[in-house]
PDB file of C-alpha atoms in Angstrom:
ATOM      1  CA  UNK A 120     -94.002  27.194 -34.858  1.00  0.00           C
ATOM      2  CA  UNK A 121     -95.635  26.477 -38.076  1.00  0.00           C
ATOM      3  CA  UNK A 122     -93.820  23.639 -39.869  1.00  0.00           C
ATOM      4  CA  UNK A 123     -92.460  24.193 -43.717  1.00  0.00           C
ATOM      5  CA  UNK A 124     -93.692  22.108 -46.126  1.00  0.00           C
ATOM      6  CA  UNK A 125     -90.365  21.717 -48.420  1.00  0.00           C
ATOM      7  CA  UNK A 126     -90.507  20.206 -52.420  1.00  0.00           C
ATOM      8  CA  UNK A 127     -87.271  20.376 -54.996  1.00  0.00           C
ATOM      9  CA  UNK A 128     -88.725  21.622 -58.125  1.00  0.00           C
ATOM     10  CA  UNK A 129     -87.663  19.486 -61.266  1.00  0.00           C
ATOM     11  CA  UNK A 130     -87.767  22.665 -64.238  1.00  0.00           C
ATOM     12  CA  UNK A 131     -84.582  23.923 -65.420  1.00  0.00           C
ATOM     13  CA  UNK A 132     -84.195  27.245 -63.601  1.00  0.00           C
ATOM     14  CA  UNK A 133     -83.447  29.680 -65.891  1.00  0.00           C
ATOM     15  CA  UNK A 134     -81.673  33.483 -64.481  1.00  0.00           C
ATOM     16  CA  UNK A 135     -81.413  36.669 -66.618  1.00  0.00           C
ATOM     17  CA  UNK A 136     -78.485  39.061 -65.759  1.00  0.00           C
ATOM     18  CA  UNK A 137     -77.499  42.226 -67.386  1.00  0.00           C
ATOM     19  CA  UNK A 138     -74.429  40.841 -69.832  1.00  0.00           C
ATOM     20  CA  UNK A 139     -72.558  44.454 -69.065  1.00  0.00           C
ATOM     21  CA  UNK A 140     -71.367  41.751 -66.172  1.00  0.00           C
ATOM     22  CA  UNK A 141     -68.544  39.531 -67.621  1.00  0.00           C
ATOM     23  CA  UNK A 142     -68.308  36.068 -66.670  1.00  0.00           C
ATOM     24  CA  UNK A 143     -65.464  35.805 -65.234  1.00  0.00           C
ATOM     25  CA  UNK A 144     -63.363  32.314 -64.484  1.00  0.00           C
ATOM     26  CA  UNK A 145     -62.237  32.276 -60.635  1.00  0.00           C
ATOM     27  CA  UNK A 146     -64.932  29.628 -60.106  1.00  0.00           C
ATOM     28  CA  UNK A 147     -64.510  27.410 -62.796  1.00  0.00           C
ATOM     29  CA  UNK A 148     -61.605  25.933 -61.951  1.00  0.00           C
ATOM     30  CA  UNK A 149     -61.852  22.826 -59.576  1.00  0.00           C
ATOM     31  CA  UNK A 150     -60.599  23.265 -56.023  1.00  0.00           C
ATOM     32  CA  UNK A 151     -59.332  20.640 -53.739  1.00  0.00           C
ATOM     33  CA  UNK A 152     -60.635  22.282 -50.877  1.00  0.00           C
ATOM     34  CA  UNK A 153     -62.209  25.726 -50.058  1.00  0.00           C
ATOM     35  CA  UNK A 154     -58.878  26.849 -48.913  1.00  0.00           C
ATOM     36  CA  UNK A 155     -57.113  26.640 -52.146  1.00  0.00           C
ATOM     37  CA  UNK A 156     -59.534  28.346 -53.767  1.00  0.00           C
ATOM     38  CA  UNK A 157     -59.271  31.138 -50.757  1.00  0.00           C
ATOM     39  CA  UNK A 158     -55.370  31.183 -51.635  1.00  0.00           C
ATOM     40  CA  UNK A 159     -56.354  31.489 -55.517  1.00  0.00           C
ATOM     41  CA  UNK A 160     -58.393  34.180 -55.013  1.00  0.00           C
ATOM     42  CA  UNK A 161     -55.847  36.050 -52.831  1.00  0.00           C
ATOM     43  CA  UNK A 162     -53.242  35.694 -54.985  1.00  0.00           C
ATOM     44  CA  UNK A 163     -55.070  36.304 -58.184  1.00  0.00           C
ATOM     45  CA  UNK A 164     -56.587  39.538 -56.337  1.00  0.00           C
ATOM     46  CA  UNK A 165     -52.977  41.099 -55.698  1.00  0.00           C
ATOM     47  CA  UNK A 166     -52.446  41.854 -59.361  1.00  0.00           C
ATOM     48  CA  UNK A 167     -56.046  42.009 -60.756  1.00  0.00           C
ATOM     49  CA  UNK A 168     -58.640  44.660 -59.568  1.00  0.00           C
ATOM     50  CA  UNK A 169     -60.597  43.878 -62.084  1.00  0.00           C
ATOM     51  CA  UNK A 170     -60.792  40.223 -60.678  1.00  0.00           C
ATOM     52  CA  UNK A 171     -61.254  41.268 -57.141  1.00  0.00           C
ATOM     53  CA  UNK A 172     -64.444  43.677 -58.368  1.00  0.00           C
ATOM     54  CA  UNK A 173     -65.768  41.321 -59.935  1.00  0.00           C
ATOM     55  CA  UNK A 174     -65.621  38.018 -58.019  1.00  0.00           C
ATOM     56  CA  UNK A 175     -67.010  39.866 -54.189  1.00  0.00           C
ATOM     57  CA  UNK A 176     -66.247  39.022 -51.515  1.00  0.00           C
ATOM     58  CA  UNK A 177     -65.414  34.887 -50.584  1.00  0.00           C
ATOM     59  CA  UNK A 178     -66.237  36.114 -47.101  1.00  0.00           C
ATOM     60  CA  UNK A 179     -70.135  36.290 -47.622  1.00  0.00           C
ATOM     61  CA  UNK A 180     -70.469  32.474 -47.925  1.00  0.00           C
ATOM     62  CA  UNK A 181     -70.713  30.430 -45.366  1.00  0.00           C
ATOM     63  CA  UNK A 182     -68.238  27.554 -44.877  1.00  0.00           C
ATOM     64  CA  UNK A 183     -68.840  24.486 -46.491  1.00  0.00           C
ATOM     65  CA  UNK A 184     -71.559  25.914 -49.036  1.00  0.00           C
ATOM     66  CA  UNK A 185     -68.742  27.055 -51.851  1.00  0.00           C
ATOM     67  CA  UNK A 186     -68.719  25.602 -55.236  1.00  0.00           C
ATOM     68  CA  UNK A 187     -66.442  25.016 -57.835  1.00  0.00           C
ATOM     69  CA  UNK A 188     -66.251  23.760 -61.813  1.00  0.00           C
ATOM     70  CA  UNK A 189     -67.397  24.867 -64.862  1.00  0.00           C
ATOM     71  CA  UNK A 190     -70.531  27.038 -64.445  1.00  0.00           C
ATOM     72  CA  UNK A 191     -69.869  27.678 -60.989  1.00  0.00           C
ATOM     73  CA  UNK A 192     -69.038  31.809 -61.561  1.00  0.00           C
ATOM     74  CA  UNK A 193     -73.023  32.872 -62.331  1.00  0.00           C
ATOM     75  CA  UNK A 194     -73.848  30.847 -59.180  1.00  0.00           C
ATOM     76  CA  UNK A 195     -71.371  32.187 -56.476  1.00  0.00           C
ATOM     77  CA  UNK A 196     -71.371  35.895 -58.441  1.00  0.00           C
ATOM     78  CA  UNK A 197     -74.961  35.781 -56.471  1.00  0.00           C
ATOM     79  CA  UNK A 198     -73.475  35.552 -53.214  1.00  0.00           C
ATOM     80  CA  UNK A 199     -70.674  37.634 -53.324  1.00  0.00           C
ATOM     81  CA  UNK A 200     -72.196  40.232 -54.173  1.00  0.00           C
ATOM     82  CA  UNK A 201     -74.758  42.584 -52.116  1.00  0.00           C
ATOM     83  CA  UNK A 202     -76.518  45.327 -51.051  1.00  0.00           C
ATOM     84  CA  UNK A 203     -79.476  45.433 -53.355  1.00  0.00           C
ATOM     85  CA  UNK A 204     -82.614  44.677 -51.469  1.00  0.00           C
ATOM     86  CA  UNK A 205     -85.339  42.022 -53.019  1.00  0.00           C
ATOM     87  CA  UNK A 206     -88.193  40.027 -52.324  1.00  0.00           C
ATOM     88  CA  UNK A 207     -86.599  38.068 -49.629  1.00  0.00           C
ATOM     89  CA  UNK A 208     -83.572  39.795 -48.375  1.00  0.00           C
ATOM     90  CA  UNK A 209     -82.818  43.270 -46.853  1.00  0.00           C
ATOM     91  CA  UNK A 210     -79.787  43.169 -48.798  1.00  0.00           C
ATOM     92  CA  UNK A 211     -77.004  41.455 -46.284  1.00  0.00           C
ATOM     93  CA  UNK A 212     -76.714  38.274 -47.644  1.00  0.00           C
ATOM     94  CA  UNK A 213     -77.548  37.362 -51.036  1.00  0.00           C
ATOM     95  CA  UNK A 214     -79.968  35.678 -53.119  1.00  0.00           C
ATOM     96  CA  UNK A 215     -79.900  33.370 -56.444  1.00  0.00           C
ATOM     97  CA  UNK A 216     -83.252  34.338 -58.135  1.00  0.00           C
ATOM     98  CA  UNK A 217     -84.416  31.856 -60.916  1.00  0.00           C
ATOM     99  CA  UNK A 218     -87.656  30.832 -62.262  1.00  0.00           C
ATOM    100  CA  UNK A 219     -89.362  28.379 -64.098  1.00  0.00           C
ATOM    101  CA  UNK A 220     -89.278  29.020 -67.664  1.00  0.00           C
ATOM    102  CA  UNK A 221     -87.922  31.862 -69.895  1.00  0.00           C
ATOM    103  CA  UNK A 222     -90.956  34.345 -70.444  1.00  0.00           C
ATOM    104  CA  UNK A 223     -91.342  33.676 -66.735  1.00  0.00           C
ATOM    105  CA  UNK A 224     -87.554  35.484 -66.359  1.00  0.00           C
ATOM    106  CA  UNK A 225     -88.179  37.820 -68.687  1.00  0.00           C
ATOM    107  CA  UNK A 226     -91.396  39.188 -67.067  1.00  0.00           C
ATOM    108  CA  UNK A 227     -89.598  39.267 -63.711  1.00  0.00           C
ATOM    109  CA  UNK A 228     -86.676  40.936 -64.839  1.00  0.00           C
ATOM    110  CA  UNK A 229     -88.361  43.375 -66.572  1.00  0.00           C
ATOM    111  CA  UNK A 230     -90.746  44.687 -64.065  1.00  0.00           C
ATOM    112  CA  UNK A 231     -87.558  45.064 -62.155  1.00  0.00           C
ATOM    113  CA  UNK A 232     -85.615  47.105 -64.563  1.00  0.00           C
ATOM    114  CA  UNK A 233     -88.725  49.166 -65.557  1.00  0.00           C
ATOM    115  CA  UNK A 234     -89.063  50.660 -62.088  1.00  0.00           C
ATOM    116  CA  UNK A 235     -84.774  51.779 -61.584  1.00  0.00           C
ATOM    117  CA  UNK A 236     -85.393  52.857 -65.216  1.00  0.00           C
ATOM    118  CA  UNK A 237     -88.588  55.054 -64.538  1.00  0.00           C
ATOM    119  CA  UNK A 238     -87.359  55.906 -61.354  1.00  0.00           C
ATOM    120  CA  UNK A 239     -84.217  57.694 -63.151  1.00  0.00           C
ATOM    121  CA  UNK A 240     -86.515  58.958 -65.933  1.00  0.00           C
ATOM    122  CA  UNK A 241     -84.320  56.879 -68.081  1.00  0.00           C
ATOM    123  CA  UNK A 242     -84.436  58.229 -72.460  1.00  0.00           C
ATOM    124  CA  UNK A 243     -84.489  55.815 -74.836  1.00  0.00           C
ATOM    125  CA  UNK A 244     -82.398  53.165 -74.192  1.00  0.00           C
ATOM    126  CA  UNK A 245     -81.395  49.553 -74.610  1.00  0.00           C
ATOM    127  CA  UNK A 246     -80.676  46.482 -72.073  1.00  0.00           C
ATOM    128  CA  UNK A 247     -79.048  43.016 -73.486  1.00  0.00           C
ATOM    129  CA  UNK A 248     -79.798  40.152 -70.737  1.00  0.00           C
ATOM    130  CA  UNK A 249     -77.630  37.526 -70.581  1.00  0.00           C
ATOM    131  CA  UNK A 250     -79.561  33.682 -69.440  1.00  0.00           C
ATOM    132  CA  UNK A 251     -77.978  30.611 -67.381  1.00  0.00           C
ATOM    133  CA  UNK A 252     -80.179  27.588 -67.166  1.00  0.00           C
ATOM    134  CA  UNK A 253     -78.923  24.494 -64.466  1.00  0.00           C
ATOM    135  CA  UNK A 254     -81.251  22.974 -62.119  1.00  0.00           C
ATOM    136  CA  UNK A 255     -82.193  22.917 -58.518  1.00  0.00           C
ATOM    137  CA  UNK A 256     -80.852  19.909 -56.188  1.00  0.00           C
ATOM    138  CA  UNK A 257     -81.839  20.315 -52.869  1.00  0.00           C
ATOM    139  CA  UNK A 258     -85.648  20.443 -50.985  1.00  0.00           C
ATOM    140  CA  UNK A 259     -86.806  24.345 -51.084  1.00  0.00           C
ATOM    141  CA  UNK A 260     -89.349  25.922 -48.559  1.00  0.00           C
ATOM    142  CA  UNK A 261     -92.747  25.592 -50.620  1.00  0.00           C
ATOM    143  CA  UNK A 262     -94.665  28.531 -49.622  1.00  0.00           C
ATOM    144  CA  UNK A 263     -96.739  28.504 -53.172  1.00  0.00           C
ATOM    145  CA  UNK A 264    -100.198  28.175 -50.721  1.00  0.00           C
ATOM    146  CA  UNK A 265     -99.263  31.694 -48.828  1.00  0.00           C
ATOM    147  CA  UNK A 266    -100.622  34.618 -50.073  1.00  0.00           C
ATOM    148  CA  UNK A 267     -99.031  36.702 -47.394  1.00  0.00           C
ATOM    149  CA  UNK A 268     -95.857  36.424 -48.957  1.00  0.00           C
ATOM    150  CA  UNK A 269     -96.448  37.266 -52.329  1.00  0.00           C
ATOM    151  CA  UNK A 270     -97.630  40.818 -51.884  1.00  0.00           C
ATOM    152  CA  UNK A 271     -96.304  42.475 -55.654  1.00  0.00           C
ATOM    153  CA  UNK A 272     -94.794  45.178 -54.247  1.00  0.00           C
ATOM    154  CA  UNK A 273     -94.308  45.425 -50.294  1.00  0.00           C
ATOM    155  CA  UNK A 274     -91.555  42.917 -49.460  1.00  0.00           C
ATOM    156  CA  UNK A 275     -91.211  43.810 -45.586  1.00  0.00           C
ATOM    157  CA  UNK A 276     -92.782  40.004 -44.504  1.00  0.00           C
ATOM    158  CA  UNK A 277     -91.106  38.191 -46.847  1.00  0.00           C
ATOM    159  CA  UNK A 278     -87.719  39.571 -46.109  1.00  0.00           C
ATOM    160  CA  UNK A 279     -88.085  38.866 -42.834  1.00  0.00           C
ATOM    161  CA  UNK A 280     -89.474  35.081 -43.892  1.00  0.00           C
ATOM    162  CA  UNK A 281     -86.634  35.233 -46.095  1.00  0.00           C
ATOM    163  CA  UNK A 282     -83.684  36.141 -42.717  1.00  0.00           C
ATOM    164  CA  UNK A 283     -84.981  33.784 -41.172  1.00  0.00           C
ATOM    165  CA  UNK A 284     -84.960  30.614 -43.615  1.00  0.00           C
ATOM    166  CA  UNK A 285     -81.478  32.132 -44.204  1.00  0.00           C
ATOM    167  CA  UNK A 286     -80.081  31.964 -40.577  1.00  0.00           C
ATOM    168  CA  UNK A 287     -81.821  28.469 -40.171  1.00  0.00           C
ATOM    169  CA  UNK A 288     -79.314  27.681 -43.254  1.00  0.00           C
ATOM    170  CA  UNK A 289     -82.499  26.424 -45.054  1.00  0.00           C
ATOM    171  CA  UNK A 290     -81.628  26.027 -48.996  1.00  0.00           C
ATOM    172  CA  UNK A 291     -84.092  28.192 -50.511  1.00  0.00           C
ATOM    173  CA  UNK A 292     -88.070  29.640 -51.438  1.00  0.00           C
ATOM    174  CA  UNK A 293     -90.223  27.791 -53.473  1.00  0.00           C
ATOM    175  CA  UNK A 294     -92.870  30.615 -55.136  1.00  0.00           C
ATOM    176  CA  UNK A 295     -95.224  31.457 -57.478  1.00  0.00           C
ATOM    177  CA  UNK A 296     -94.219  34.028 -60.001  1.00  0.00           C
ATOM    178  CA  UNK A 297     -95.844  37.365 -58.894  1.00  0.00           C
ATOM    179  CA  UNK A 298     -95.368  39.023 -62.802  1.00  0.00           C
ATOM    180  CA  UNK A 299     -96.370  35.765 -64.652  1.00  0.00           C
ATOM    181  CA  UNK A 300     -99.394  33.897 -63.490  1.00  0.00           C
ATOM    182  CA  UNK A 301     -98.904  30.413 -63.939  1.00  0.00           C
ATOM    183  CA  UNK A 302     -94.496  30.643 -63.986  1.00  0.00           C
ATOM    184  CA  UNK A 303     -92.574  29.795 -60.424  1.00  0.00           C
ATOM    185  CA  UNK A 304     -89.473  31.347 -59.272  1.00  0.00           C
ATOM    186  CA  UNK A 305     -87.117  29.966 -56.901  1.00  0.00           C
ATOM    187  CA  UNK A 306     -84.550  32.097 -54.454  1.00  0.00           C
ATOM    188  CA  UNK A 307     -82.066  30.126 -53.792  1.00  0.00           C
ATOM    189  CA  UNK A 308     -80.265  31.094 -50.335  1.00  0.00           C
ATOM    190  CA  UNK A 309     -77.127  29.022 -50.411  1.00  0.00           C
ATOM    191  CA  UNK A 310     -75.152  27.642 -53.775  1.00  0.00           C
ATOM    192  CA  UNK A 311     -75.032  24.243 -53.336  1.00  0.00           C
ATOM    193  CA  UNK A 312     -78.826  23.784 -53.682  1.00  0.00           C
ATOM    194  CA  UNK A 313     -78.181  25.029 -57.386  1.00  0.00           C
ATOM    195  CA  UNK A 314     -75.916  22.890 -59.833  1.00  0.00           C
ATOM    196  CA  UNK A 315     -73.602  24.778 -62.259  1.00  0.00           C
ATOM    197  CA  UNK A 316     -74.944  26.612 -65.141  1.00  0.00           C
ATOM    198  CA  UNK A 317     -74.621  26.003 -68.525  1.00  0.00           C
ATOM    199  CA  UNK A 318     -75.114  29.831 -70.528  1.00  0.00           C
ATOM    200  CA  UNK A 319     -78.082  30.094 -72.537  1.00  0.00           C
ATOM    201  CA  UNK A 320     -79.746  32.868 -75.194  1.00  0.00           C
ATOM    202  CA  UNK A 321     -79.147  36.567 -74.970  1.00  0.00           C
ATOM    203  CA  UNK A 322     -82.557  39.012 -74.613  1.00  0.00           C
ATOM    204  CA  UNK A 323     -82.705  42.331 -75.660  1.00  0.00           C
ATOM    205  CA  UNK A 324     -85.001  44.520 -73.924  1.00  0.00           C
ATOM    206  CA  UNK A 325     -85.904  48.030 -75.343  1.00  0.00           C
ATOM    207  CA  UNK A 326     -86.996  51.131 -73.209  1.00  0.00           C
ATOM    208  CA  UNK A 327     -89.203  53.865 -74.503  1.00  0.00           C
ATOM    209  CA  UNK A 328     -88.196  57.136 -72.300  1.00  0.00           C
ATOM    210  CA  UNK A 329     -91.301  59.130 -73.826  1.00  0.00           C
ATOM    211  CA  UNK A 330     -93.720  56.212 -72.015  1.00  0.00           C
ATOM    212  CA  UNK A 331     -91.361  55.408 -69.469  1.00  0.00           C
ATOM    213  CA  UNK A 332     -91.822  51.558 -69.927  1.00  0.00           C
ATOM    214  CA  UNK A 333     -90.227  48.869 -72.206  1.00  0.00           C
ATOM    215  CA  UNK A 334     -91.685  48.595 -75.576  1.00  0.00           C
ATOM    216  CA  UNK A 335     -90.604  45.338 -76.683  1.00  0.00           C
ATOM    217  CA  UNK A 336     -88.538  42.454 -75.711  1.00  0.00           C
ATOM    218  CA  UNK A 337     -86.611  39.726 -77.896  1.00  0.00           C
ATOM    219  CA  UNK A 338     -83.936  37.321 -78.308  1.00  0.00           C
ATOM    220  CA  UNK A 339     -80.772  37.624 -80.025  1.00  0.00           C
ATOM    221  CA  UNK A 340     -79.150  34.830 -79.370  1.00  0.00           C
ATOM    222  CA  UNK A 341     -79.741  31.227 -79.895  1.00  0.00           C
ATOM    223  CA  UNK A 342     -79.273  28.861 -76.787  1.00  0.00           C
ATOM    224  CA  UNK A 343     -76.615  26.046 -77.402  1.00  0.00           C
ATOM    225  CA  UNK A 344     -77.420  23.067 -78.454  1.00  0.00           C
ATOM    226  CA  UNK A 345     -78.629  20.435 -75.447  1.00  0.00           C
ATOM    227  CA  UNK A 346     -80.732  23.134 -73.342  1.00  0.00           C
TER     228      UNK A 346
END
């Protein structure tokens, strides 16, 4: 068996998610053990729906990999939440996608979009992104030298890379951006490996439905200061 060559990027990881999802504050709150914050989220999830929704489901992450504090909730939200296939899962477990600068983000959220958009023959419409920047603190698979697992648009092989690092409990993928030559993206396969996030800008990207693509791309929002 081929042995990984493993290296802990030191960029701040930036993530863009659509900000239709509201941060929400189960995480933030500092936990004496993974079993209060079990009971928390049981007993907070008895009156609150919206809560429940929102948070997932605890049961997707394995014990001992759960994080708490401020910043915590864009982190975990990653991991309690699938079903949506990607470059390195199938869509059981999840994934924390990040990369190594902004444009880098942008470009790689924005293919994304593009194709559900065009794929629903989307009109004219509007998306506001919402970023987190924190850092990576554990050793990630490098796999930046293979070729083979940076097709752009067949992910077969690297989801199955991807299961496998995961059921090894590895931390993560190392990469080279596929839609930015030059960026790196990381996909993070267990929380701990990330620290918390601190929020960042806002992006709004704009969709022409006559072209089917997005036109232009910009920020709205300053970052705060210290980023």
């Amino acid at each position: 068996m081929k042995k990984h060559t493993y290296h802990r990027p030191d960029w701040k990881a930036h993530r863009l998610v659509p900000s239709h999802f509201p941060p929400i504050h189960l995480f933030e709150s500092i936990y004496d053990s993974e079993e209060e914050l079990k009971i928390a989220y049981q007993l907070e999830g008895l009156t609150n729906d919206r809560l429940a929704q929102e948070a997932g489901s605890l049961c997707l992450i394995r014990q001992g990999d759960f994080i708490t504090g401020p910043g915590a909730t864009p982190v975990m939200a990653a991991f309690t939440h699938i079903g949506y296939p990607s470059r390195f899962t199938d869509g059981q477990f999840g994934v924390y996608y990040s990369a190594s600068d902004i444009e880098t983000a942008i470009r790689e959220t924005m293919h994304h979009k593009a194709m559900f958009l065009s794929a629903t023959k989307e009109g004219d419409t509007e998306l506001t992104m919402r970023e987190y920047v924190n850092e990576i603190v554990k050793p990630l698979v490098d796999i930046r030298g293979d070729l083979a697992l940076h097709k752009p648009n067949c992910y077969k092989r690297s989801q199955a890379f991807g299961k496998n690092l995961y059921d090894q409990s590895e931390w993560g993928v190392l990469y080279n951006s596929v839609r930015n030559q030059g960026g790196e993206c990381a996909a993070l396969l267990r929380p701990p490996a990330n620290s918390c996030c601190t929020q960042g800008a806002h992006y709004r990207y704009v969709w022409n439905g006559q072209k089917q693509r997005f036109q232009t791309h910009f920020k709205i929002s300053a970052e705060p200061e210290g980023l």
